[in-house]
Amino acid sequence: GENVEQHPSTLSVQEGDSAVIKCTYSDSASNYFPWYKQELGKRPQLIIDIRSNVGEKKDQRIAVTLNKTAKHFSLHITETQPEDSAVYFCAARGGSNYKLTFGKGTLLTVNP
Amino acid sequence: GAGVSQSPRYKVAKRGQDVALRCDPISGHVSLFWYQQALGQGPEFLTYFQNEAQLDKSGLPSDRFFAERPEGSVSTLKIQRTQQEDSAVYLCASSSTSGGQGTQYFGPGTRLLVL
Protein backbone atom coordinates (compact mmCIF):
# COMPACT_ATOMS: atom_id res chain seq x y z
CA GLY A 1 0.00 0.00 0.00
CA GLU A 2 0.84 3.68 -0.06
CA ASN A 3 3.40 5.03 2.40
CA VAL A 4 3.86 8.76 3.03
CA GLU A 5 6.89 10.16 4.83
CA GLN A 6 6.82 13.75 6.12
CA HIS A 7 9.68 15.97 7.31
CA PRO A 8 10.44 17.74 9.52
CA SER A 9 8.34 16.63 12.46
CA THR A 10 8.75 20.05 14.09
CA LEU A 11 9.57 23.42 12.57
CA SER A 12 10.05 26.71 14.33
CA VAL A 13 10.33 29.97 12.37
CA GLN A 14 10.25 33.68 13.08
CA GLU A 15 7.22 35.66 11.97
CA GLY A 16 7.69 36.77 8.40
CA ASP A 17 10.03 33.95 7.47
CA SER A 18 9.14 31.14 5.06
CA ALA A 19 8.38 27.57 6.06
CA VAL A 20 8.80 24.46 3.92
CA ILE A 21 7.45 20.99 4.70
CA LYS A 22 8.35 18.03 2.52
CA CYS A 23 6.63 14.72 1.86
CA THR A 24 7.52 11.65 -0.16
CA TYR A 25 5.16 8.92 -1.30
CA SER A 26 5.71 5.37 -2.48
CA ASP A 27 2.85 4.58 -4.89
CA SER A 28 3.54 5.94 -8.35
CA ALA A 29 -0.19 5.64 -9.13
CA SER A 30 -1.06 8.31 -6.55
CA ASN A 31 -2.52 11.35 -8.26
CA TYR A 32 -3.97 13.62 -5.59
CA PHE A 33 -2.06 15.32 -2.80
CA PRO A 34 -3.90 17.46 -0.23
CA TRP A 35 -2.47 19.38 2.70
CA TYR A 36 -4.45 19.74 5.89
CA LYS A 37 -3.93 22.15 8.79
CA GLN A 38 -4.99 20.96 12.23
CA GLU A 39 -5.05 23.26 15.22
CA LEU A 40 -5.01 21.71 18.67
CA GLY A 41 -8.27 19.92 19.35
CA LYS A 42 -9.78 20.99 16.04
CA ARG A 43 -10.69 19.24 12.82
CA PRO A 44 -8.19 18.89 9.96
CA GLN A 45 -8.91 21.62 7.40
CA LEU A 46 -7.88 21.46 3.78
CA ILE A 47 -5.60 24.36 2.91
CA ILE A 48 -4.42 23.42 -0.56
CA ASP A 49 -4.26 20.41 -2.84
CA ILE A 50 -2.60 19.43 -6.08
CA ARG A 51 -3.27 16.82 -8.71
CA SER A 52 -0.63 14.92 -10.59
CA ASN A 53 -1.15 16.74 -13.87
CA VAL A 54 0.07 19.97 -12.28
CA GLY A 55 3.58 20.78 -11.02
CA GLU A 56 2.80 23.75 -8.82
CA LYS A 57 -0.21 25.48 -7.32
CA LYS A 58 -0.37 28.70 -5.36
CA ASP A 59 -2.98 30.34 -3.17
CA GLN A 60 -1.89 33.65 -1.67
CA ARG A 61 0.90 32.82 0.84
CA ILE A 62 0.64 29.07 0.37
CA ALA A 63 2.07 27.02 -2.48
CA VAL A 64 2.52 23.35 -3.17
CA THR A 65 4.98 21.79 -5.59
CA LEU A 66 4.92 18.24 -6.95
CA ASN A 67 7.74 16.22 -8.48
CA LYS A 68 6.17 13.03 -9.84
CA THR A 69 9.46 11.57 -11.00
CA ALA A 70 10.97 11.80 -7.55
CA LYS A 71 7.63 11.12 -5.86
CA HIS A 72 7.79 14.06 -3.55
CA PHE A 73 5.74 17.16 -2.88
CA SER A 74 6.25 20.17 -0.67
CA LEU A 75 4.26 22.86 1.10
CA HIS A 76 5.62 26.38 1.09
CA ILE A 77 4.28 29.09 3.38
CA THR A 78 5.66 32.59 2.89
CA GLU A 79 5.44 35.57 5.23
CA THR A 80 4.44 33.34 8.10
CA GLN A 81 2.16 34.68 10.82
CA PRO A 82 1.54 33.44 14.37
CA GLU A 83 -1.88 32.14 13.29
CA ASP A 84 -0.11 29.76 10.91
CA SER A 85 1.04 27.82 13.97
CA ALA A 86 -0.55 24.36 13.82
CA VAL A 87 0.14 20.78 12.79
CA TYR A 88 0.26 20.30 9.03
CA PHE A 89 -0.42 16.94 7.40
CA CYS A 90 0.33 15.91 3.87
CA ALA A 91 -1.60 13.06 2.26
CA ALA A 92 -1.69 11.06 -0.94
CA ARG A 93 -4.47 9.24 -2.76
CA GLY A 94 -4.09 6.63 -5.50
CA GLY A 95 -5.65 6.75 -8.95
CA SER A 96 -8.33 4.16 -8.41
CA ASN A 97 -8.34 4.56 -4.70
CA TYR A 98 -10.27 6.83 -2.39
CA LYS A 99 -8.54 6.51 0.93
CA LEU A 100 -6.09 9.19 1.97
CA THR A 101 -2.76 8.06 3.37
CA PHE A 102 -1.37 10.71 5.70
CA GLY A 103 2.09 11.65 6.83
CA LYS A 104 2.82 11.86 10.55
CA GLY A 105 2.49 15.62 10.61
CA THR A 106 4.68 18.68 11.14
CA LEU A 107 4.22 20.94 14.15
CA LEU A 108 4.85 24.45 12.86
CA THR A 109 5.48 27.18 15.42
CA VAL A 110 5.67 30.79 14.26
CA ASN A 111 7.31 32.97 16.86
CA PRO A 112 6.22 36.63 17.02
CA GLY B 1 -23.60 25.64 5.43
CA ALA B 2 -23.14 23.14 8.22
CA GLY B 3 -20.02 21.05 8.13
CA VAL B 4 -19.46 17.50 9.27
CA SER B 5 -20.51 17.03 12.87
CA GLN B 6 -19.64 14.27 15.30
CA SER B 7 -20.92 13.24 18.70
CA PRO B 8 -20.00 12.85 21.39
CA ARG B 9 -16.92 15.04 21.27
CA TYR B 10 -15.39 13.20 24.21
CA LYS B 11 -16.02 9.73 25.50
CA VAL B 12 -14.48 7.98 28.47
CA ALA B 13 -15.09 4.26 28.64
CA LYS B 14 -14.00 1.55 30.99
CA ARG B 15 -12.16 -1.30 29.38
CA GLY B 16 -14.65 -3.85 28.13
CA GLN B 17 -17.47 -1.40 27.53
CA ASP B 18 -19.11 -0.91 24.17
CA VAL B 19 -19.17 2.57 22.60
CA ALA B 20 -20.99 4.14 19.66
CA LEU B 21 -19.69 7.18 17.83
CA ARG B 22 -21.92 9.19 15.52
CA CYS B 23 -21.12 11.11 12.36
CA ASP B 24 -23.43 13.53 10.53
CA PRO B 25 -21.90 14.24 7.12
CA ILE B 26 -22.50 17.32 5.04
CA SER B 27 -26.00 17.08 3.61
CA GLY B 28 -26.06 15.32 0.27
CA HIS B 29 -22.53 13.95 0.51
CA VAL B 30 -22.37 10.51 -0.99
CA SER B 31 -19.05 9.34 0.37
CA LEU B 32 -18.24 8.92 4.06
CA PHE B 33 -14.99 7.89 5.67
CA TRP B 34 -13.85 7.00 9.17
CA TYR B 35 -10.27 7.56 10.27
CA GLN B 36 -8.46 6.85 13.53
CA GLN B 37 -5.91 9.39 14.75
CA ALA B 38 -3.55 8.29 17.50
CA LEU B 39 -1.84 10.95 19.60
CA GLY B 40 0.85 12.70 17.59
CA GLN B 41 0.08 10.79 14.41
CA GLY B 42 -1.72 11.39 11.16
CA PRO B 43 -5.21 10.01 10.58
CA GLU B 44 -5.37 6.38 9.47
CA PHE B 45 -8.14 5.02 7.26
CA LEU B 46 -10.67 2.70 8.83
CA THR B 47 -13.61 2.33 6.46
CA TYR B 48 -15.45 3.87 3.50
CA PHE B 49 -19.14 4.12 2.60
CA GLN B 50 -20.70 5.12 -0.68
CA ASN B 51 -24.28 5.93 0.27
CA GLU B 52 -25.34 3.02 2.48
CA ALA B 53 -22.87 0.53 1.01
CA GLN B 54 -19.71 -0.17 2.96
CA LEU B 55 -17.25 -0.60 0.11
CA ASP B 56 -14.07 -0.91 2.13
CA LYS B 57 -13.50 -1.90 5.73
CA SER B 58 -9.91 -2.97 5.32
CA GLY B 59 -8.64 -0.49 7.92
CA LEU B 60 -10.77 -1.69 10.81
CA PRO B 61 -8.26 -2.98 13.38
CA SER B 62 -10.30 -5.96 14.58
CA ASP B 63 -13.73 -7.54 14.49
CA ARG B 64 -14.59 -5.47 17.56
CA PHE B 65 -14.99 -2.50 15.23
CA PHE B 66 -18.19 -2.18 13.25
CA ALA B 67 -19.54 0.70 11.17
CA GLU B 68 -22.88 1.28 9.52
CA ARG B 69 -24.69 3.90 7.48
CA PRO B 70 -28.14 2.36 7.02
CA GLU B 71 -29.88 5.25 5.24
CA GLY B 72 -26.92 6.67 3.44
CA SER B 73 -26.54 9.73 5.63
CA VAL B 74 -25.69 9.41 9.35
CA SER B 75 -23.04 6.84 10.21
CA THR B 76 -22.19 5.10 13.45
CA LEU B 77 -18.88 3.54 14.38
CA LYS B 78 -19.27 0.98 17.12
CA ILE B 79 -16.45 -0.49 19.16
CA GLN B 80 -17.23 -3.53 21.26
CA ARG B 81 -15.32 -4.59 24.37
CA THR B 82 -13.09 -1.53 24.23
CA GLN B 83 -9.38 -1.93 24.96
CA GLN B 84 -6.84 0.68 26.05
CA GLU B 85 -5.23 0.63 22.61
CA ASP B 86 -8.53 1.88 21.17
CA SER B 87 -7.88 5.27 22.80
CA ALA B 88 -7.61 7.77 19.95
CA VAL B 89 -9.49 10.49 18.11
CA TYR B 90 -11.99 9.07 15.64
CA LEU B 91 -12.50 11.36 12.66
CA CYS B 92 -15.29 11.24 10.15
CA ALA B 93 -15.00 12.82 6.71
CA SER B 94 -17.44 13.21 3.85
CA SER B 95 -17.14 13.96 0.16
CA SER B 96 -19.68 15.03 -2.40
CA THR B 97 -18.55 12.69 -5.15
CA SER B 98 -19.15 8.97 -5.50
CA GLY B 99 -16.04 6.88 -5.61
CA GLY B 100 -14.57 9.12 -2.94
CA GLN B 101 -12.47 11.10 -5.40
CA GLY B 102 -13.50 14.54 -4.25
CA THR B 103 -12.28 16.72 -1.43
CA GLN B 104 -12.72 15.15 1.98
CA TYR B 105 -14.15 17.43 4.67
CA PHE B 106 -13.47 16.37 8.21
CA GLY B 107 -15.53 16.56 11.36
CA PRO B 108 -14.09 17.67 14.70
CA GLY B 109 -13.62 14.10 15.86
CA THR B 110 -14.56 12.09 18.93
CA ARG B 111 -11.79 11.72 21.47
CA LEU B 112 -12.10 8.27 23.04
CA LEU B 113 -10.25 7.43 26.23
CA VAL B 114 -10.42 3.86 27.46
CA LEU B 115 -9.42 3.39 31.08
PDB file of C-alpha atoms in Angstrom:
ATOM      1  CA  GLY A   1       0.000   0.000   0.000  1.00  0.00           C
ATOM      2  CA  GLU A   2       0.843   3.676  -0.059  1.00  0.00           C
ATOM      3  CA  ASN A   3       3.404   5.034   2.399  1.00  0.00           C
ATOM      4  CA  VAL A   4       3.858   8.758   3.034  1.00  0.00           C
ATOM      5  CA  GLU A   5       6.894  10.161   4.827  1.00  0.00           C
ATOM      6  CA  GLN A   6       6.819  13.750   6.121  1.00  0.00           C
ATOM      7  CA  HIS A   7       9.675  15.967   7.307  1.00  0.00           C
ATOM      8  CA  PRO A   8      10.444  17.740   9.524  1.00  0.00           C
ATOM      9  CA  SER A   9       8.344  16.629  12.465  1.00  0.00           C
ATOM     10  CA  THR A  10       8.748  20.049  14.090  1.00  0.00           C
ATOM     11  CA  LEU A  11       9.572  23.416  12.565  1.00  0.00           C
ATOM     12  CA  SER A  12      10.048  26.710  14.327  1.00  0.00           C
ATOM     13  CA  VAL A  13      10.326  29.973  12.373  1.00  0.00           C
ATOM     14  CA  GLN A  14      10.246  33.676  13.076  1.00  0.00           C
ATOM     15  CA  GLU A  15       7.217  35.659  11.970  1.00  0.00           C
ATOM     16  CA  GLY A  16       7.688  36.775   8.399  1.00  0.00           C
ATOM     17  CA  ASP A  17      10.029  33.946   7.471  1.00  0.00           C
ATOM     18  CA  SER A  18       9.136  31.143   5.059  1.00  0.00           C
ATOM     19  CA  ALA A  19       8.377  27.567   6.059  1.00  0.00           C
ATOM     20  CA  VAL A  20       8.805  24.459   3.923  1.00  0.00           C
ATOM     21  CA  ILE A  21       7.453  20.995   4.698  1.00  0.00           C
ATOM     22  CA  LYS A  22       8.354  18.027   2.520  1.00  0.00           C
ATOM     23  CA  CYS A  23       6.634  14.716   1.861  1.00  0.00           C
ATOM     24  CA  THR A  24       7.520  11.645  -0.161  1.00  0.00           C
ATOM     25  CA  TYR A  25       5.165   8.921  -1.305  1.00  0.00           C
ATOM     26  CA  SER A  26       5.712   5.373  -2.480  1.00  0.00           C
ATOM     27  CA  ASP A  27       2.849   4.577  -4.888  1.00  0.00           C
ATOM     28  CA  SER A  28       3.540   5.941  -8.354  1.00  0.00           C
ATOM     29  CA  ALA A  29      -0.188   5.637  -9.125  1.00  0.00           C
ATOM     30  CA  SER A  30      -1.064   8.307  -6.548  1.00  0.00           C
ATOM     31  CA  ASN A  31      -2.520  11.347  -8.260  1.00  0.00           C
ATOM     32  CA  TYR A  32      -3.970  13.616  -5.589  1.00  0.00           C
ATOM     33  CA  PHE A  33      -2.059  15.323  -2.795  1.00  0.00           C
ATOM     34  CA  PRO A  34      -3.900  17.462  -0.235  1.00  0.00           C
ATOM     35  CA  TRP A  35      -2.473  19.378   2.696  1.00  0.00           C
ATOM     36  CA  TYR A  36      -4.446  19.738   5.895  1.00  0.00           C
ATOM     37  CA  LYS A  37      -3.929  22.149   8.794  1.00  0.00           C
ATOM     38  CA  GLN A  38      -4.992  20.963  12.230  1.00  0.00           C
ATOM     39  CA  GLU A  39      -5.050  23.258  15.224  1.00  0.00           C
ATOM     40  CA  LEU A  40      -5.010  21.714  18.672  1.00  0.00           C
ATOM     41  CA  GLY A  41      -8.273  19.922  19.349  1.00  0.00           C
ATOM     42  CA  LYS A  42      -9.780  20.991  16.038  1.00  0.00           C
ATOM     43  CA  ARG A  43     -10.695  19.240  12.821  1.00  0.00           C
ATOM     44  CA  PRO A  44      -8.191  18.891   9.957  1.00  0.00           C
ATOM     45  CA  GLN A  45      -8.911  21.617   7.402  1.00  0.00           C
ATOM     46  CA  LEU A  46      -7.882  21.464   3.783  1.00  0.00           C
ATOM     47  CA  ILE A  47      -5.596  24.357   2.912  1.00  0.00           C
ATOM     48  CA  ILE A  48      -4.417  23.416  -0.560  1.00  0.00           C
ATOM     49  CA  ASP A  49      -4.261  20.409  -2.836  1.00  0.00           C
ATOM     50  CA  ILE A  50      -2.595  19.431  -6.083  1.00  0.00           C
ATOM     51  CA  ARG A  51      -3.268  16.816  -8.712  1.00  0.00           C
ATOM     52  CA  SER A  52      -0.629  14.920 -10.589  1.00  0.00           C
ATOM     53  CA  ASN A  53      -1.154  16.741 -13.865  1.00  0.00           C
ATOM     54  CA  VAL A  54       0.074  19.966 -12.277  1.00  0.00           C
ATOM     55  CA  GLY A  55       3.575  20.783 -11.017  1.00  0.00           C
ATOM     56  CA  GLU A  56       2.796  23.754  -8.824  1.00  0.00           C
ATOM     57  CA  LYS A  57      -0.208  25.482  -7.320  1.00  0.00           C
ATOM     58  CA  LYS A  58      -0.366  28.699  -5.364  1.00  0.00           C
ATOM     59  CA  ASP A  59      -2.984  30.337  -3.171  1.00  0.00           C
ATOM     60  CA  GLN A  60      -1.888  33.648  -1.665  1.00  0.00           C
ATOM     61  CA  ARG A  61       0.896  32.822   0.842  1.00  0.00           C
ATOM     62  CA  ILE A  62       0.636  29.072   0.368  1.00  0.00           C
ATOM     63  CA  ALA A  63       2.070  27.024  -2.476  1.00  0.00           C
ATOM     64  CA  VAL A  64       2.518  23.352  -3.172  1.00  0.00           C
ATOM     65  CA  THR A  65       4.981  21.787  -5.594  1.00  0.00           C
ATOM     66  CA  LEU A  66       4.923  18.242  -6.946  1.00  0.00           C
ATOM     67  CA  ASN A  67       7.741  16.216  -8.484  1.00  0.00           C
ATOM     68  CA  LYS A  68       6.170  13.030  -9.841  1.00  0.00           C
ATOM     69  CA  THR A  69       9.463  11.575 -11.002  1.00  0.00           C
ATOM     70  CA  ALA A  70      10.969  11.802  -7.553  1.00  0.00           C
ATOM     71  CA  LYS A  71       7.633  11.122  -5.861  1.00  0.00           C
ATOM     72  CA  HIS A  72       7.794  14.058  -3.548  1.00  0.00           C
ATOM     73  CA  PHE A  73       5.741  17.160  -2.878  1.00  0.00           C
ATOM     74  CA  SER A  74       6.247  20.175  -0.671  1.00  0.00           C
ATOM     75  CA  LEU A  75       4.255  22.862   1.096  1.00  0.00           C
ATOM     76  CA  HIS A  76       5.622  26.378   1.094  1.00  0.00           C
ATOM     77  CA  ILE A  77       4.276  29.091   3.380  1.00  0.00           C
ATOM     78  CA  THR A  78       5.655  32.589   2.886  1.00  0.00           C
ATOM     79  CA  GLU A  79       5.439  35.574   5.232  1.00  0.00           C
ATOM     80  CA  THR A  80       4.444  33.339   8.105  1.00  0.00           C
ATOM     81  CA  GLN A  81       2.161  34.679  10.820  1.00  0.00           C
ATOM     82  CA  PRO A  82       1.539  33.440  14.371  1.00  0.00           C
ATOM     83  CA  GLU A  83      -1.880  32.138  13.289  1.00  0.00           C
ATOM     84  CA  ASP A  84      -0.113  29.758  10.907  1.00  0.00           C
ATOM     85  CA  SER A  85       1.044  27.818  13.975  1.00  0.00           C
ATOM     86  CA  ALA A  86      -0.550  24.358  13.823  1.00  0.00           C
ATOM     87  CA  VAL A  87       0.135  20.777  12.791  1.00  0.00           C
ATOM     88  CA  TYR A  88       0.265  20.300   9.028  1.00  0.00           C
ATOM     89  CA  PHE A  89      -0.417  16.942   7.400  1.00  0.00           C
ATOM     90  CA  CYS A  90       0.330  15.913   3.868  1.00  0.00           C
ATOM     91  CA  ALA A  91      -1.599  13.064   2.263  1.00  0.00           C
ATOM     92  CA  ALA A  92      -1.693  11.057  -0.936  1.00  0.00           C
ATOM     93  CA  ARG A  93      -4.466   9.238  -2.763  1.00  0.00           C
ATOM     94  CA  GLY A  94      -4.091   6.627  -5.499  1.00  0.00           C
ATOM     95  CA  GLY A  95      -5.646   6.754  -8.948  1.00  0.00           C
ATOM     96  CA  SER A  96      -8.330   4.159  -8.410  1.00  0.00           C
ATOM     97  CA  ASN A  97      -8.342   4.561  -4.696  1.00  0.00           C
ATOM     98  CA  TYR A  98     -10.274   6.832  -2.390  1.00  0.00           C
ATOM     99  CA  LYS A  99      -8.541   6.506   0.929  1.00  0.00           C
ATOM    100  CA  LEU A 100      -6.091   9.192   1.972  1.00  0.00           C
ATOM    101  CA  THR A 101      -2.762   8.064   3.369  1.00  0.00           C
ATOM    102  CA  PHE A 102      -1.372  10.711   5.703  1.00  0.00           C
ATOM    103  CA  GLY A 103       2.091  11.651   6.828  1.00  0.00           C
ATOM    104  CA  LYS A 104       2.820  11.863  10.547  1.00  0.00           C
ATOM    105  CA  GLY A 105       2.486  15.624  10.609  1.00  0.00           C
ATOM    106  CA  THR A 106       4.679  18.676  11.144  1.00  0.00           C
ATOM    107  CA  LEU A 107       4.220  20.939  14.147  1.00  0.00           C
ATOM    108  CA  LEU A 108       4.848  24.452  12.864  1.00  0.00           C
ATOM    109  CA  THR A 109       5.479  27.184  15.422  1.00  0.00           C
ATOM    110  CA  VAL A 110       5.667  30.787  14.255  1.00  0.00           C
ATOM    111  CA  ASN A 111       7.307  32.972  16.858  1.00  0.00           C
ATOM    112  CA  PRO A 112       6.217  36.626  17.021  1.00  0.00           C
TER     113      PRO A 112
ATOM    114  CA  GLY B   1     -23.600  25.635   5.427  1.00  0.00           C
ATOM    115  CA  ALA B   2     -23.137  23.137   8.220  1.00  0.00           C
ATOM    116  CA  GLY B   3     -20.017  21.048   8.125  1.00  0.00           C
ATOM    117  CA  VAL B   4     -19.462  17.502   9.272  1.00  0.00           C
ATOM    118  CA  SER B   5     -20.514  17.029  12.872  1.00  0.00           C
ATOM    119  CA  GLN B   6     -19.643  14.268  15.302  1.00  0.00           C
ATOM    120  CA  SER B   7     -20.924  13.242  18.697  1.00  0.00           C
ATOM    121  CA  PRO B   8     -20.002  12.851  21.393  1.00  0.00           C
ATOM    122  CA  ARG B   9     -16.923  15.040  21.273  1.00  0.00           C
ATOM    123  CA  TYR B  10     -15.387  13.198  24.208  1.00  0.00           C
ATOM    124  CA  LYS B  11     -16.021   9.725  25.502  1.00  0.00           C
ATOM    125  CA  VAL B  12     -14.483   7.984  28.470  1.00  0.00           C
ATOM    126  CA  ALA B  13     -15.093   4.257  28.636  1.00  0.00           C
ATOM    127  CA  LYS B  14     -14.005   1.549  30.989  1.00  0.00           C
ATOM    128  CA  ARG B  15     -12.156  -1.303  29.378  1.00  0.00           C
ATOM    129  CA  GLY B  16     -14.648  -3.846  28.127  1.00  0.00           C
ATOM    130  CA  GLN B  17     -17.471  -1.396  27.532  1.00  0.00           C
ATOM    131  CA  ASP B  18     -19.108  -0.906  24.166  1.00  0.00           C
ATOM    132  CA  VAL B  19     -19.169   2.575  22.603  1.00  0.00           C
ATOM    133  CA  ALA B  20     -20.990   4.143  19.662  1.00  0.00           C
ATOM    134  CA  LEU B  21     -19.690   7.185  17.828  1.00  0.00           C
ATOM    135  CA  ARG B  22     -21.925   9.191  15.524  1.00  0.00           C
ATOM    136  CA  CYS B  23     -21.121  11.111  12.359  1.00  0.00           C
ATOM    137  CA  ASP B  24     -23.426  13.530  10.532  1.00  0.00           C
ATOM    138  CA  PRO B  25     -21.901  14.240   7.122  1.00  0.00           C
ATOM    139  CA  ILE B  26     -22.496  17.323   5.042  1.00  0.00           C
ATOM    140  CA  SER B  27     -26.004  17.076   3.608  1.00  0.00           C
ATOM    141  CA  GLY B  28     -26.059  15.315   0.266  1.00  0.00           C
ATOM    142  CA  HIS B  29     -22.526  13.954   0.507  1.00  0.00           C
ATOM    143  CA  VAL B  30     -22.369  10.505  -0.995  1.00  0.00           C
ATOM    144  CA  SER B  31     -19.055   9.337   0.370  1.00  0.00           C
ATOM    145  CA  LEU B  32     -18.242   8.916   4.056  1.00  0.00           C
ATOM    146  CA  PHE B  33     -14.987   7.890   5.672  1.00  0.00           C
ATOM    147  CA  TRP B  34     -13.848   6.998   9.168  1.00  0.00           C
ATOM    148  CA  TYR B  35     -10.270   7.556  10.265  1.00  0.00           C
ATOM    149  CA  GLN B  36      -8.457   6.853  13.529  1.00  0.00           C
ATOM    150  CA  GLN B  37      -5.905   9.387  14.755  1.00  0.00           C
ATOM    151  CA  ALA B  38      -3.554   8.286  17.504  1.00  0.00           C
ATOM    152  CA  LEU B  39      -1.837  10.946  19.603  1.00  0.00           C
ATOM    153  CA  GLY B  40       0.846  12.698  17.592  1.00  0.00           C
ATOM    154  CA  GLN B  41       0.080  10.787  14.409  1.00  0.00           C
ATOM    155  CA  GLY B  42      -1.723  11.388  11.161  1.00  0.00           C
ATOM    156  CA  PRO B  43      -5.215  10.010  10.575  1.00  0.00           C
ATOM    157  CA  GLU B  44      -5.367   6.378   9.468  1.00  0.00           C
ATOM    158  CA  PHE B  45      -8.140   5.025   7.257  1.00  0.00           C
ATOM    159  CA  LEU B  46     -10.669   2.705   8.829  1.00  0.00           C
ATOM    160  CA  THR B  47     -13.613   2.328   6.460  1.00  0.00           C
ATOM    161  CA  TYR B  48     -15.455   3.873   3.502  1.00  0.00           C
ATOM    162  CA  PHE B  49     -19.138   4.121   2.602  1.00  0.00           C
ATOM    163  CA  GLN B  50     -20.695   5.115  -0.678  1.00  0.00           C
ATOM    164  CA  ASN B  51     -24.277   5.929   0.270  1.00  0.00           C
ATOM    165  CA  GLU B  52     -25.342   3.023   2.477  1.00  0.00           C
ATOM    166  CA  ALA B  53     -22.872   0.530   1.012  1.00  0.00           C
ATOM    167  CA  GLN B  54     -19.708  -0.165   2.962  1.00  0.00           C
ATOM    168  CA  LEU B  55     -17.251  -0.605   0.113  1.00  0.00           C
ATOM    169  CA  ASP B  56     -14.069  -0.912   2.126  1.00  0.00           C
ATOM    170  CA  LYS B  57     -13.499  -1.905   5.729  1.00  0.00           C
ATOM    171  CA  SER B  58      -9.911  -2.968   5.320  1.00  0.00           C
ATOM    172  CA  GLY B  59      -8.642  -0.492   7.916  1.00  0.00           C
ATOM    173  CA  LEU B  60     -10.772  -1.685  10.805  1.00  0.00           C
ATOM    174  CA  PRO B  61      -8.265  -2.984  13.380  1.00  0.00           C
ATOM    175  CA  SER B  62     -10.300  -5.958  14.584  1.00  0.00           C
ATOM    176  CA  ASP B  63     -13.729  -7.538  14.490  1.00  0.00           C
ATOM    177  CA  ARG B  64     -14.587  -5.469  17.559  1.00  0.00           C
ATOM    178  CA  PHE B  65     -14.991  -2.498  15.227  1.00  0.00           C
ATOM    179  CA  PHE B  66     -18.185  -2.183  13.247  1.00  0.00           C
ATOM    180  CA  ALA B  67     -19.543   0.700  11.166  1.00  0.00           C
ATOM    181  CA  GLU B  68     -22.875   1.280   9.516  1.00  0.00           C
ATOM    182  CA  ARG B  69     -24.691   3.895   7.475  1.00  0.00           C
ATOM    183  CA  PRO B  70     -28.141   2.359   7.021  1.00  0.00           C
ATOM    184  CA  GLU B  71     -29.882   5.250   5.243  1.00  0.00           C
ATOM    185  CA  GLY B  72     -26.924   6.674   3.436  1.00  0.00           C
ATOM    186  CA  SER B  73     -26.535   9.731   5.631  1.00  0.00           C
ATOM    187  CA  VAL B  74     -25.688   9.412   9.346  1.00  0.00           C
ATOM    188  CA  SER B  75     -23.042   6.843  10.212  1.00  0.00           C
ATOM    189  CA  THR B  76     -22.190   5.101  13.449  1.00  0.00           C
ATOM    190  CA  LEU B  77     -18.877   3.539  14.381  1.00  0.00           C
ATOM    191  CA  LYS B  78     -19.267   0.977  17.123  1.00  0.00           C
ATOM    192  CA  ILE B  79     -16.449  -0.491  19.161  1.00  0.00           C
ATOM    193  CA  GLN B  80     -17.228  -3.534  21.260  1.00  0.00           C
ATOM    194  CA  ARG B  81     -15.322  -4.588  24.370  1.00  0.00           C
ATOM    195  CA  THR B  82     -13.088  -1.532  24.235  1.00  0.00           C
ATOM    196  CA  GLN B  83      -9.376  -1.925  24.956  1.00  0.00           C
ATOM    197  CA  GLN B  84      -6.840   0.684  26.052  1.00  0.00           C
ATOM    198  CA  GLU B  85      -5.232   0.626  22.610  1.00  0.00           C
ATOM    199  CA  ASP B  86      -8.533   1.884  21.168  1.00  0.00           C
ATOM    200  CA  SER B  87      -7.882   5.268  22.801  1.00  0.00           C
ATOM    201  CA  ALA B  88      -7.612   7.772  19.952  1.00  0.00           C
ATOM    202  CA  VAL B  89      -9.490  10.487  18.106  1.00  0.00           C
ATOM    203  CA  TYR B  90     -11.989   9.073  15.637  1.00  0.00           C
ATOM    204  CA  LEU B  91     -12.503  11.357  12.664  1.00  0.00           C
ATOM    205  CA  CYS B  92     -15.289  11.235  10.149  1.00  0.00           C
ATOM    206  CA  ALA B  93     -14.999  12.819   6.711  1.00  0.00           C
ATOM    207  CA  SER B  94     -17.439  13.215   3.854  1.00  0.00           C
ATOM    208  CA  SER B  95     -17.135  13.955   0.164  1.00  0.00           C
ATOM    209  CA  SER B  96     -19.683  15.027  -2.404  1.00  0.00           C
ATOM    210  CA  THR B  97     -18.547  12.687  -5.152  1.00  0.00           C
ATOM    211  CA  SER B  98     -19.153   8.974  -5.504  1.00  0.00           C
ATOM    212  CA  GLY B  99     -16.038   6.879  -5.609  1.00  0.00           C
ATOM    213  CA  GLY B 100     -14.566   9.116  -2.936  1.00  0.00           C
ATOM    214  CA  GLN B 101     -12.473  11.098  -5.402  1.00  0.00           C
ATOM    215  CA  GLY B 102     -13.500  14.539  -4.248  1.00  0.00           C
ATOM    216  CA  THR B 103     -12.279  16.717  -1.428  1.00  0.00           C
ATOM    217  CA  GLN B 104     -12.722  15.148   1.985  1.00  0.00           C
ATOM    218  CA  TYR B 105     -14.153  17.427   4.675  1.00  0.00           C
ATOM    219  CA  PHE B 106     -13.474  16.372   8.214  1.00  0.00           C
ATOM    220  CA  GLY B 107     -15.531  16.557  11.356  1.00  0.00           C
ATOM    221  CA  PRO B 108     -14.092  17.669  14.703  1.00  0.00           C
ATOM    222  CA  GLY B 109     -13.623  14.102  15.863  1.00  0.00           C
ATOM    223  CA  THR B 110     -14.562  12.093  18.929  1.00  0.00           C
ATOM    224  CA  ARG B 111     -11.789  11.724  21.470  1.00  0.00           C
ATOM    225  CA  LEU B 112     -12.098   8.270  23.038  1.00  0.00           C
ATOM    226  CA  LEU B 113     -10.252   7.434  26.227  1.00  0.00           C
ATOM    227  CA  VAL B 114     -10.417   3.857  27.459  1.00  0.00           C
ATOM    228  CA  LEU B 115      -9.420   3.389  31.079  1.00  0.00           C
TER     229      LEU B 115
END
